[in-house]
Amino acid sequence: MPDTTPRTPPLQPGAFASTTARAGLTGFPSPAENYAERTLDLNERLVKHPAATFFMRVEGHSMQAHSIHHGDILVVDRSVTACFGHIVIALVDGEVVVKCLEQRHGRTFLCSGHPDHAPIPVNERSLQIWGVVRSVIHEFPI
Amino acid sequence: MIGLVDCNNFYVSCERVFKPSLEGRPVGVLSNNDGCVIARSSELKAMGVEMGTPAFRLQSCLQRGEIHLQSSNYELYGDMSARVRMVLEEGVDEVEPYSIDEMFVRLEGFDDAALSRLARSLYDDVRRDTGLPVCVGVAPTHTLAKLANHVAKSSTTYRGVCVLTADSNETRRVLQHTPLGNIWGLGRRMAERLALLGLRTAWDLRVADAKALRRHHSVVLERTILELRGISCITMQDGDIRRRIMVSRSFGRATGEWQDLREAVSQHAQHAAEKLRHQRSLARAAYVFLRTNRHRRDLPQHMPELIVELPRPTNDSRPIIAAARQALTRLHRPGYRYMKAGVMLLDLLDIEHHQLSLLDASDDTECQHGERLMATLDTLNRRMGRHTIGFGLPDPEAPWRLRCGNLSSRYTTRWDELLKAKA
């Protein structure tokens, strides 16, 4: 799978003796291996099913009530079966949208939680769910 | 038993996962360099558009909005292929990728009912997790699995999954309806020669005298007959399969050294190019992968793969090695110890069928020069042993020229090209 994970940061000069810093290249067990076991991996935390997980970029402001903002990255898992209350990626008129799947008075709706965007009534049988949003990544400008 | 999981119209299906509006429309994928159709949706096939059709012939359909053409996005296809493999690896012990869109899986120790259930769950899992439609064929041998897959794909009653046991009536019926030319590994010329002996269908061949045919034809033919009878005798390492070329080897000892990897990938690429010339084909793309040892859960894992499109359809070792090395540069990460490296050549076409496109005509003399060089090389290596002559190419930072008219985003491999979800 192509490289989507961030590279290991380069070793700081002086952080290790030069022999250990070179060890990975000379075929000896690299000290980075033990390090890899200890350190927390955000992929492991956020990506439960690597083969079924896709990232998407949010465009628009209608989902702010669900803490999903324009420009955020969604972690979408296709292997999860959508239930009411889930934030989902759905296909509406050929368009890929992020909405909350809700049931009101026995009917199914795709909701935004924003006064300007009325809930979209959907036929449960023809509703196409692309995946379920597991988490949202919001990066602050620094 | 052996299962073959084959993605339907793979390149087109990859595009559709991220562009659902293409569903149900005639869609073609073009090679970027020579502008030919290399993948078709079923709707495009139904319009009579053949593989290899040059894009300019479809210009008028395109302008009328009747069809949709997409440039090939190998980066996306490579990643989606890796996802299919990962899904399958969760369900079965052994997965042998056969090409970018076809994978053999080993299914041992199941009774008939469990086997059907497992095949069905592979079908469902790949569709659900990746969005890609597949067909699953299961049978005792590779050759029969290939046929089972064909049946699953072409007959709607099977709903994408077909299990053929060696001696069932169903298998007999399928074989009786399979023309010789549709049998895996049996060339068109061989089918014609067998037709002269009165053999028409796969069933005719299955009940023929294997020993006698072997004497007059080849060992390969005998093996095909045994395979049709349900006796497994083709392994994936066999070189007599013309649609794809794969060269991969495990390292004697896991290595993370750049020199080792580079050496291995270059040799595999060269070997693959030799095979390509031997069967008189050209390749449009090269697929390179590295594997760490997945059974060593205690070690960090890295199993990257990447497809690089070649500057033009070619069987010249030099651009193939250069492309493989370029891919390796992007794949390799320090800190991992790799068990295996491999090079696969993709999207093959026959030399005879390939016509130089107008744009490539200027390189004509260069091509002929290259052909002579490669022929000399192959002769020497044949006569004096493999590795007599090889390449010590400097790594050319070749900027692969691409003519990507309508390239989709690399949704799964680039942060700045993610699919947009409207909120």
mmCIF file of C-alpha atoms in Angstrom, chain B residues 6-372:
data_model
loop_
_atom_site.group_PDB
_atom_site.id
_atom_site.type_symbol
_atom_site.label_atom_id
_atom_site.label_comp_id
_atom_site.label_asym_id
_atom_site.label_seq_id
_atom_site.Cartn_x
_atom_site.Cartn_y
_atom_site.Cartn_z
ATOM 1 C CA ASP B 6 -11.482 -11.439 -10.085
ATOM 2 C CA CYS B 7 -12.511 -7.784 -9.962
ATOM 3 C CA ASN B 8 -15.071 -6.832 -12.590
ATOM 4 C CA ASN B 9 -13.749 -4.226 -15.051
ATOM 5 C CA PHE B 10 -11.197 -3.319 -12.408
ATOM 6 C CA TYR B 11 -9.929 0.074 -13.607
ATOM 7 C CA VAL B 12 -13.443 1.309 -14.391
ATOM 8 C CA SER B 13 -14.760 0.038 -11.063
ATOM 9 C CA CYS B 14 -11.982 1.872 -9.185
ATOM 10 C CA GLU B 15 -13.038 5.104 -10.882
ATOM 11 C CA ARG B 16 -16.681 4.476 -10.024
ATOM 12 C CA VAL B 17 -16.029 3.975 -6.317
ATOM 13 C CA PHE B 18 -15.004 7.625 -6.089
ATOM 14 C CA LYS B 19 -17.231 8.975 -8.821
ATOM 15 C CA PRO B 20 -20.572 7.244 -8.245
ATOM 16 C CA SER B 21 -22.182 9.257 -11.038
ATOM 17 C CA LEU B 22 -20.319 6.984 -13.505
ATOM 18 C CA GLU B 23 -22.402 4.009 -12.347
ATOM 19 C CA GLY B 24 -24.447 2.560 -15.191
ATOM 20 C CA ARG B 25 -22.767 4.712 -17.856
ATOM 21 C CA PRO B 26 -20.416 3.570 -20.646
ATOM 22 C CA VAL B 27 -16.953 4.264 -19.230
ATOM 23 C CA GLY B 28 -13.529 3.595 -20.722
ATOM 24 C CA VAL B 29 -10.066 4.002 -19.246
ATOM 25 C CA LEU B 30 -7.270 5.122 -21.563
ATOM 26 C CA SER B 31 -3.568 4.439 -21.360
ATOM 27 C CA ASN B 32 -1.977 7.822 -20.876
ATOM 28 C CA ASN B 33 0.888 7.357 -23.277
ATOM 29 C CA ASP B 34 -0.594 5.859 -26.390
ATOM 30 C CA GLY B 35 -4.201 6.888 -25.866
ATOM 31 C CA CYS B 36 -5.781 3.464 -26.318
ATOM 32 C CA VAL B 37 -8.708 1.955 -24.438
ATOM 33 C CA ILE B 38 -7.298 -0.452 -21.840
ATOM 34 C CA ALA B 39 -10.429 -1.019 -19.735
ATOM 35 C CA ARG B 40 -14.126 -0.908 -20.511
ATOM 36 C CA SER B 41 -17.299 -0.929 -18.485
ATOM 37 C CA SER B 42 -19.890 -3.497 -19.572
ATOM 38 C CA GLU B 43 -21.941 -0.673 -21.120
ATOM 39 C CA LEU B 44 -18.983 0.379 -23.274
ATOM 40 C CA LYS B 45 -18.369 -3.241 -24.322
ATOM 41 C CA ALA B 46 -22.026 -3.472 -25.322
ATOM 42 C CA MET B 47 -21.503 -0.491 -27.644
ATOM 43 C CA GLY B 48 -18.935 -2.547 -29.533
ATOM 44 C CA VAL B 49 -15.844 -0.661 -28.374
ATOM 45 C CA GLU B 50 -12.894 -3.058 -28.461
ATOM 46 C CA MET B 51 -9.819 -3.159 -26.235
ATOM 47 C CA GLY B 52 -7.016 -1.128 -27.770
ATOM 48 C CA THR B 53 -9.311 1.259 -29.660
ATOM 49 C CA PRO B 54 -7.450 4.559 -30.095
ATOM 50 C CA ALA B 55 -9.117 7.440 -28.288
ATOM 51 C CA PHE B 56 -9.412 9.619 -31.392
ATOM 52 C CA ARG B 57 -11.879 7.145 -32.905
ATOM 53 C CA LEU B 58 -14.188 7.724 -29.941
ATOM 54 C CA GLN B 59 -13.961 11.502 -30.166
ATOM 55 C CA SER B 60 -17.442 12.006 -31.640
ATOM 56 C CA CYS B 61 -19.179 9.746 -29.081
ATOM 57 C CA LEU B 62 -17.306 11.608 -26.387
ATOM 58 C CA GLN B 63 -18.379 15.016 -27.636
ATOM 59 C CA ARG B 64 -22.011 13.914 -27.825
ATOM 60 C CA GLY B 65 -21.687 12.931 -24.175
ATOM 61 C CA GLU B 66 -22.553 9.300 -24.909
ATOM 62 C CA ILE B 67 -19.458 7.904 -23.255
ATOM 63 C CA HIS B 68 -17.066 8.876 -20.531
ATOM 64 C CA LEU B 69 -13.305 8.427 -20.915
ATOM 65 C CA GLN B 70 -10.894 8.521 -18.025
ATOM 66 C CA SER B 71 -7.098 8.625 -18.085
ATOM 67 C CA SER B 72 -5.515 5.712 -16.267
ATOM 68 C CA ASN B 73 -4.744 6.453 -12.640
ATOM 69 C CA TYR B 74 -2.334 3.656 -11.787
ATOM 70 C CA GLU B 75 -1.582 5.061 -8.370
ATOM 71 C CA LEU B 76 -5.230 4.646 -7.406
ATOM 72 C CA TYR B 77 -5.557 1.204 -8.995
ATOM 73 C CA GLY B 78 -2.436 -0.046 -7.206
ATOM 74 C CA ASP B 79 -3.777 1.059 -3.839
ATOM 75 C CA MET B 80 -7.219 -0.431 -4.463
ATOM 76 C CA SER B 81 -5.614 -3.714 -5.514
ATOM 77 C CA ALA B 82 -3.660 -3.780 -2.252
ATOM 78 C CA ARG B 83 -6.921 -3.253 -0.358
ATOM 79 C CA VAL B 84 -8.551 -6.202 -2.122
ATOM 80 C CA ARG B 85 -5.575 -8.358 -1.147
ATOM 81 C CA MET B 86 -5.842 -7.198 2.470
ATOM 82 C CA VAL B 87 -9.550 -8.049 2.647
ATOM 83 C CA LEU B 88 -8.885 -11.520 1.243
ATOM 84 C CA GLU B 89 -6.002 -12.100 3.651
ATOM 85 C CA GLU B 90 -8.408 -11.570 6.535
ATOM 86 C CA GLY B 91 -10.623 -14.397 5.258
ATOM 87 C CA VAL B 92 -8.161 -17.000 3.991
ATOM 88 C CA ASP B 93 -4.634 -18.170 4.760
ATOM 89 C CA GLU B 94 -2.958 -17.824 1.423
ATOM 90 C CA VAL B 95 -3.457 -15.224 -1.287
ATOM 91 C CA GLU B 96 -1.474 -15.347 -4.524
ATOM 92 C CA PRO B 97 -1.940 -12.181 -6.573
ATOM 93 C CA TYR B 98 -2.063 -13.271 -10.189
ATOM 94 C CA SER B 99 -2.442 -9.856 -11.696
ATOM 95 C CA ILE B 100 -3.507 -6.489 -10.403
ATOM 96 C CA ASP B 101 -7.190 -7.460 -10.484
ATOM 97 C CA GLU B 102 -7.107 -11.233 -10.013
ATOM 98 C CA MET B 103 -6.060 -13.171 -6.944
ATOM 99 C CA PHE B 104 -5.941 -16.874 -6.280
ATOM 100 C CA VAL B 105 -6.803 -17.966 -2.754
ATOM 101 C CA ARG B 106 -6.220 -21.365 -1.164
ATOM 102 C CA LEU B 107 -9.294 -22.867 0.499
ATOM 103 C CA GLU B 108 -8.371 -26.108 2.236
ATOM 104 C CA GLY B 109 -10.316 -28.148 4.745
ATOM 105 C CA PHE B 110 -13.897 -27.032 4.081
ATOM 106 C CA ASP B 111 -16.913 -29.164 3.242
ATOM 107 C CA ASP B 112 -19.078 -28.146 0.277
ATOM 108 C CA ALA B 113 -21.490 -26.024 2.283
ATOM 109 C CA ALA B 114 -18.751 -24.201 4.173
ATOM 110 C CA LEU B 115 -16.896 -23.636 0.922
ATOM 111 C CA SER B 116 -19.895 -21.967 -0.687
ATOM 112 C CA ARG B 117 -20.414 -19.827 2.373
ATOM 113 C CA LEU B 118 -16.771 -18.748 2.419
ATOM 114 C CA ALA B 119 -16.771 -17.933 -1.294
ATOM 115 C CA ARG B 120 -19.906 -15.867 -0.820
ATOM 116 C CA SER B 121 -18.432 -14.014 2.129
ATOM 117 C CA LEU B 122 -15.282 -13.156 0.138
ATOM 118 C CA TYR B 123 -17.561 -11.756 -2.550
ATOM 119 C CA ASP B 124 -19.512 -9.685 -0.005
ATOM 120 C CA ASP B 125 -16.488 -8.539 2.011
ATOM 121 C CA VAL B 126 -14.520 -7.165 -0.934
ATOM 122 C CA ARG B 127 -17.592 -5.353 -2.224
ATOM 123 C CA ARG B 128 -18.427 -3.868 1.147
ATOM 124 C CA ASP B 129 -14.916 -2.889 2.258
ATOM 125 C CA THR B 130 -13.531 -1.571 -1.027
ATOM 126 C CA GLY B 131 -16.643 -0.831 -3.077
ATOM 127 C CA LEU B 132 -15.279 -3.012 -5.890
ATOM 128 C CA PRO B 133 -17.499 -5.658 -7.494
ATOM 129 C CA VAL B 134 -15.840 -9.063 -7.868
ATOM 130 C CA CYS B 135 -16.650 -12.564 -9.040
ATOM 131 C CA VAL B 136 -15.461 -15.675 -7.233
ATOM 132 C CA GLY B 137 -14.775 -19.018 -8.908
ATOM 133 C CA VAL B 138 -13.865 -22.056 -6.807
ATOM 134 C CA ALA B 139 -12.608 -25.427 -8.099
ATOM 135 C CA PRO B 140 -9.966 -28.088 -7.425
ATOM 136 C CA THR B 141 -7.439 -26.630 -9.909
ATOM 137 C CA HIS B 142 -6.331 -23.254 -11.212
ATOM 138 C CA THR B 143 -7.641 -23.997 -14.702
ATOM 139 C CA LEU B 144 -11.091 -25.010 -13.419
ATOM 140 C CA ALA B 145 -11.169 -22.086 -10.973
ATOM 141 C CA LYS B 146 -10.557 -19.782 -13.889
ATOM 142 C CA LEU B 147 -13.500 -21.373 -15.731
ATOM 143 C CA ALA B 148 -15.690 -21.212 -12.628
ATOM 144 C CA ASN B 149 -14.902 -17.535 -12.387
ATOM 145 C CA HIS B 150 -15.836 -17.032 -16.010
ATOM 146 C CA VAL B 151 -19.168 -18.751 -15.368
ATOM 147 C CA ALA B 152 -19.784 -16.627 -12.255
ATOM 148 C CA LYS B 153 -19.118 -13.532 -14.325
ATOM 149 C CA SER B 154 -21.147 -14.351 -17.386
ATOM 150 C CA SER B 155 -24.205 -16.067 -15.950
ATOM 151 C CA THR B 156 -26.407 -13.962 -13.679
ATOM 152 C CA THR B 157 -27.980 -17.003 -12.021
ATOM 153 C CA TYR B 158 -24.776 -17.545 -10.053
ATOM 154 C CA ARG B 159 -24.864 -14.043 -8.559
ATOM 155 C CA GLY B 160 -21.096 -13.721 -8.823
ATOM 156 C CA VAL B 161 -20.049 -16.936 -7.097
ATOM 157 C CA CYS B 162 -19.537 -20.330 -8.770
ATOM 158 C CA VAL B 163 -18.166 -23.471 -7.133
ATOM 159 C CA LEU B 164 -17.267 -26.374 -9.447
ATOM 160 C CA THR B 165 -16.255 -29.740 -8.006
ATOM 161 C CA ALA B 166 -14.205 -32.101 -10.170
ATOM 162 C CA ASP B 167 -16.896 -34.553 -11.216
ATOM 163 C CA SER B 168 -20.272 -32.899 -10.786
ATOM 164 C CA ASN B 169 -22.871 -32.741 -13.550
ATOM 165 C CA GLU B 170 -22.615 -28.999 -13.357
ATOM 166 C CA THR B 171 -18.893 -29.113 -14.126
ATOM 167 C CA ARG B 172 -19.588 -31.403 -17.056
ATOM 168 C CA ARG B 173 -22.227 -29.050 -18.413
ATOM 169 C CA VAL B 174 -19.929 -26.047 -18.055
ATOM 170 C CA LEU B 175 -17.057 -27.826 -19.805
ATOM 171 C CA GLN B 176 -19.335 -28.929 -22.622
ATOM 172 C CA HIS B 177 -20.276 -25.307 -23.229
ATOM 173 C CA THR B 178 -16.716 -23.974 -23.076
ATOM 174 C CA PRO B 179 -14.937 -23.586 -26.411
ATOM 175 C CA LEU B 180 -11.261 -24.622 -26.381
ATOM 176 C CA GLY B 181 -10.149 -21.037 -26.898
ATOM 177 C CA ASN B 182 -11.578 -20.050 -23.509
ATOM 178 C CA ILE B 183 -9.381 -22.433 -21.567
ATOM 179 C CA TRP B 184 -6.702 -20.780 -19.497
ATOM 180 C CA GLY B 185 -3.198 -21.198 -20.862
ATOM 181 C CA LEU B 186 -4.335 -22.702 -24.163
ATOM 182 C CA GLY B 187 -3.266 -20.466 -27.021
ATOM 183 C CA ARG B 188 -5.409 -19.707 -30.040
ATOM 184 C CA ARG B 189 -3.048 -21.643 -32.287
ATOM 185 C CA MET B 190 -3.224 -24.711 -30.050
ATOM 186 C CA ALA B 191 -7.026 -24.502 -30.087
ATOM 187 C CA GLU B 192 -6.947 -24.463 -33.893
ATOM 188 C CA ARG B 193 -4.656 -27.481 -34.041
ATOM 189 C CA LEU B 194 -6.900 -29.398 -31.653
ATOM 190 C CA ALA B 195 -9.952 -28.457 -33.708
ATOM 191 C CA LEU B 196 -8.333 -30.311 -36.618
ATOM 192 C CA LEU B 197 -8.381 -33.429 -34.413
ATOM 193 C CA GLY B 198 -12.103 -32.939 -33.875
ATOM 194 C CA LEU B 199 -11.834 -31.440 -30.389
ATOM 195 C CA ARG B 200 -14.180 -28.509 -29.888
ATOM 196 C CA THR B 201 -14.990 -28.059 -26.213
ATOM 197 C CA ALA B 202 -13.231 -28.225 -22.885
ATOM 198 C CA TRP B 203 -15.095 -31.466 -22.235
ATOM 199 C CA ASP B 204 -13.721 -33.015 -25.463
ATOM 200 C CA LEU B 205 -10.248 -32.170 -24.245
ATOM 201 C CA ARG B 206 -10.866 -33.474 -20.753
ATOM 202 C CA VAL B 207 -11.835 -36.925 -22.013
ATOM 203 C CA ALA B 208 -9.096 -37.027 -24.677
ATOM 204 C CA ASP B 209 -6.049 -39.280 -24.334
ATOM 205 C CA ALA B 210 -3.651 -37.057 -22.427
ATOM 206 C CA LYS B 211 -0.575 -39.230 -23.040
ATOM 207 C CA ALA B 212 -1.092 -39.363 -26.801
ATOM 208 C CA LEU B 213 -1.659 -35.621 -27.025
ATOM 209 C CA ARG B 214 1.444 -35.039 -24.979
ATOM 210 C CA ARG B 215 3.530 -37.016 -27.439
ATOM 211 C CA HIS B 216 2.315 -34.929 -30.365
ATOM 212 C CA HIS B 217 1.967 -31.592 -28.671
ATOM 213 C CA SER B 218 3.403 -30.570 -25.330
ATOM 214 C CA VAL B 219 3.663 -31.224 -21.655
ATOM 215 C CA VAL B 220 1.736 -28.019 -21.103
ATOM 216 C CA LEU B 221 -1.236 -29.476 -22.965
ATOM 217 C CA GLU B 222 -1.134 -32.641 -20.898
ATOM 218 C CA ARG B 223 -1.118 -30.586 -17.729
ATOM 219 C CA THR B 224 -4.105 -28.601 -18.931
ATOM 220 C CA ILE B 225 -6.004 -31.851 -19.517
ATOM 221 C CA LEU B 226 -5.181 -33.117 -16.043
ATOM 222 C CA GLU B 227 -6.223 -29.780 -14.598
ATOM 223 C CA LEU B 228 -9.578 -30.043 -16.387
ATOM 224 C CA ARG B 229 -10.007 -33.457 -14.729
ATOM 225 C CA GLY B 230 -9.458 -31.842 -11.346
ATOM 226 C CA ILE B 231 -5.844 -32.892 -10.824
ATOM 227 C CA SER B 232 -3.854 -29.870 -9.789
ATOM 228 C CA CYS B 233 -0.560 -29.489 -11.663
ATOM 229 C CA ILE B 234 -0.121 -25.839 -12.479
ATOM 230 C CA THR B 235 1.575 -23.656 -9.934
ATOM 231 C CA MET B 236 1.616 -19.906 -10.053
ATOM 232 C CA GLN B 237 5.348 -19.926 -10.673
ATOM 233 C CA ASP B 238 4.791 -21.370 -14.136
ATOM 234 C CA GLY B 239 5.898 -19.087 -16.876
ATOM 235 C CA ASP B 240 3.527 -20.316 -19.542
ATOM 236 C CA ILE B 241 0.777 -17.906 -18.708
ATOM 237 C CA ARG B 242 0.714 -15.119 -21.184
ATOM 238 C CA ARG B 243 -1.481 -12.441 -19.694
ATOM 239 C CA ARG B 244 0.841 -11.275 -17.000
ATOM 240 C CA ILE B 245 4.445 -11.575 -16.089
ATOM 241 C CA MET B 246 5.552 -11.693 -12.519
ATOM 242 C CA VAL B 247 9.034 -12.149 -11.139
ATOM 243 C CA SER B 248 9.426 -12.191 -7.393
ATOM 244 C CA ARG B 249 11.768 -13.864 -4.951
ATOM 245 C CA SER B 250 12.228 -14.031 -1.245
ATOM 246 C CA PHE B 251 15.541 -12.827 0.044
ATOM 247 C CA GLY B 252 17.701 -15.452 1.716
ATOM 248 C CA ARG B 253 17.707 -13.221 4.768
ATOM 249 C CA ALA B 254 15.415 -10.259 5.399
ATOM 250 C CA THR B 255 17.131 -7.077 4.373
ATOM 251 C CA GLY B 256 16.572 -3.367 4.687
ATOM 252 C CA GLU B 257 19.632 -2.411 2.695
ATOM 253 C CA TRP B 258 19.040 -0.133 -0.211
ATOM 254 C CA GLN B 259 21.747 -1.845 -2.306
ATOM 255 C CA ASP B 260 20.185 -5.292 -1.862
ATOM 256 C CA LEU B 261 16.714 -4.090 -2.729
ATOM 257 C CA ARG B 262 17.899 -2.142 -5.718
ATOM 258 C CA GLU B 263 19.874 -5.080 -7.001
ATOM 259 C CA ALA B 264 16.936 -7.458 -6.579
ATOM 260 C CA VAL B 265 14.364 -5.196 -8.161
ATOM 261 C CA SER B 266 16.655 -4.479 -11.122
ATOM 262 C CA GLN B 267 17.249 -8.177 -11.691
ATOM 263 C CA HIS B 268 13.567 -9.013 -11.425
ATOM 264 C CA ALA B 269 12.751 -6.236 -13.890
ATOM 265 C CA GLN B 270 15.354 -7.506 -16.331
ATOM 266 C CA HIS B 271 14.164 -11.074 -15.995
ATOM 267 C CA ALA B 272 10.562 -9.973 -16.510
ATOM 268 C CA ALA B 273 11.557 -8.025 -19.637
ATOM 269 C CA GLU B 274 13.244 -11.170 -21.012
ATOM 270 C CA LYS B 275 10.075 -13.169 -20.473
ATOM 271 C CA LEU B 276 8.112 -10.417 -22.157
ATOM 272 C CA ARG B 277 10.311 -10.557 -25.268
ATOM 273 C CA HIS B 278 10.222 -14.323 -25.267
ATOM 274 C CA GLN B 279 6.429 -14.327 -25.583
ATOM 275 C CA ARG B 280 6.529 -11.408 -28.044
ATOM 276 C CA SER B 281 4.527 -8.966 -25.942
ATOM 277 C CA LEU B 282 4.822 -5.371 -24.861
ATOM 278 C CA ALA B 283 3.947 -3.994 -21.426
ATOM 279 C CA ARG B 284 2.363 -0.667 -20.613
ATOM 280 C CA ALA B 285 3.114 -0.531 -16.900
ATOM 281 C CA ALA B 286 5.288 -2.077 -14.219
ATOM 282 C CA TYR B 287 4.134 -2.933 -10.734
ATOM 283 C CA VAL B 288 6.693 -3.182 -7.961
ATOM 284 C CA PHE B 289 6.157 -4.415 -4.424
ATOM 285 C CA LEU B 290 8.065 -5.038 -1.219
ATOM 286 C CA ARG B 291 6.965 -7.305 1.610
ATOM 287 C CA THR B 292 8.121 -7.576 5.165
ATOM 288 C CA ASN B 293 7.539 -10.895 6.918
ATOM 289 C CA ARG B 294 3.861 -10.802 7.881
ATOM 290 C CA HIS B 295 4.242 -13.786 10.180
ATOM 291 C CA ARG B 296 6.626 -11.830 12.352
ATOM 292 C CA ARG B 297 4.051 -9.750 14.186
ATOM 293 C CA ASP B 298 6.782 -8.521 16.503
ATOM 294 C CA LEU B 299 8.533 -6.651 13.696
ATOM 295 C CA PRO B 300 7.273 -3.465 12.072
ATOM 296 C CA GLN B 301 5.359 -4.237 8.884
ATOM 297 C CA HIS B 302 5.560 -2.460 5.574
ATOM 298 C CA MET B 303 4.074 -3.897 2.401
ATOM 299 C CA PRO B 304 4.087 -1.099 -0.113
ATOM 300 C CA GLU B 305 3.363 -1.417 -3.802
ATOM 301 C CA LEU B 306 3.323 0.993 -6.680
ATOM 302 C CA ILE B 307 2.571 0.992 -10.372
ATOM 303 C CA VAL B 308 4.599 3.071 -12.798
ATOM 304 C CA GLU B 309 3.424 3.563 -16.327
ATOM 305 C CA LEU B 310 6.093 3.011 -18.972
ATOM 306 C CA PRO B 311 6.952 5.812 -21.411
ATOM 307 C CA ARG B 312 5.384 3.756 -24.186
ATOM 308 C CA PRO B 313 4.358 0.103 -24.603
ATOM 309 C CA THR B 314 7.722 -1.626 -24.616
ATOM 310 C CA ASN B 315 9.711 -4.795 -24.010
ATOM 311 C CA ASP B 316 13.056 -3.013 -23.817
ATOM 312 C CA SER B 317 14.795 -3.871 -20.547
ATOM 313 C CA ARG B 318 16.121 -0.365 -20.063
ATOM 314 C CA PRO B 319 12.922 1.625 -19.521
ATOM 315 C CA ILE B 320 11.464 -1.301 -17.576
ATOM 316 C CA ILE B 321 14.417 -1.416 -15.184
ATOM 317 C CA ALA B 322 14.407 2.367 -14.889
ATOM 318 C CA ALA B 323 10.686 2.370 -14.074
ATOM 319 C CA ALA B 324 11.105 -0.390 -11.485
ATOM 320 C CA ARG B 325 13.960 1.487 -9.829
ATOM 321 C CA GLN B 326 11.967 4.684 -9.826
ATOM 322 C CA ALA B 327 9.102 2.863 -8.103
ATOM 323 C CA LEU B 328 11.492 1.362 -5.552
ATOM 324 C CA THR B 329 12.837 4.803 -4.672
ATOM 325 C CA ARG B 330 9.338 5.829 -3.723
ATOM 326 C CA LEU B 331 8.491 2.598 -1.898
ATOM 327 C CA HIS B 332 11.542 1.992 0.210
ATOM 328 C CA ARG B 333 11.569 3.244 3.759
ATOM 329 C CA PRO B 334 14.495 2.832 6.105
ATOM 330 C CA GLY B 335 13.963 0.896 9.314
ATOM 331 C CA TYR B 336 12.129 -2.089 7.812
ATOM 332 C CA ARG B 337 13.516 -5.464 6.880
ATOM 333 C CA TYR B 338 11.974 -6.822 3.710
ATOM 334 C CA MET B 339 11.463 -10.519 2.994
ATOM 335 C CA LYS B 340 10.460 -10.286 -0.613
ATOM 336 C CA ALA B 341 10.559 -8.008 -3.620
ATOM 337 C CA GLY B 342 8.775 -8.430 -6.915
ATOM 338 C CA VAL B 343 8.130 -6.895 -10.295
ATOM 339 C CA MET B 344 5.013 -7.529 -12.334
ATOM 340 C CA LEU B 345 4.460 -6.299 -15.868
ATOM 341 C CA LEU B 346 0.922 -5.176 -16.620
ATOM 342 C CA ASP B 347 -1.436 -4.375 -19.433
ATOM 343 C CA LEU B 348 0.350 -6.526 -21.969
ATOM 344 C CA LEU B 349 -0.313 -6.449 -25.667
ATOM 345 C CA ASP B 350 1.029 -8.470 -28.585
ATOM 346 C CA ILE B 351 3.757 -6.900 -30.676
ATOM 347 C CA GLU B 352 1.867 -7.883 -33.806
ATOM 348 C CA HIS B 353 -1.209 -5.983 -32.712
ATOM 349 C CA HIS B 354 0.665 -2.917 -31.699
ATOM 350 C CA GLN B 355 0.872 -0.145 -34.209
ATOM 351 C CA LEU B 356 3.118 2.742 -33.490
ATOM 352 C CA SER B 357 1.013 5.743 -32.816
ATOM 353 C CA LEU B 358 1.778 8.831 -34.850
ATOM 354 C CA LEU B 359 3.459 10.504 -31.947
ATOM 355 C CA ASP B 360 5.881 7.651 -31.468
ATOM 356 C CA ALA B 361 6.815 7.395 -35.130
ATOM 357 C CA SER B 362 9.724 9.771 -34.654
ATOM 358 C CA ASP B 363 11.309 7.297 -32.259
ATOM 359 C CA ASP B 364 11.138 4.582 -34.879
ATOM 360 C CA THR B 365 14.854 4.159 -35.518
ATOM 361 C CA GLU B 366 15.512 4.255 -31.819
ATOM 362 C CA CYS B 367 12.978 1.427 -31.363
ATOM 363 C CA GLN B 368 14.607 -0.712 -34.028
ATOM 364 C CA HIS B 369 18.001 -0.077 -32.517
ATOM 365 C CA GLY B 370 16.617 -1.109 -29.116
ATOM 366 C CA GLU B 371 15.090 -4.281 -30.572
ATOM 367 C CA ARG B 372 18.423 -5.369 -32.061
#
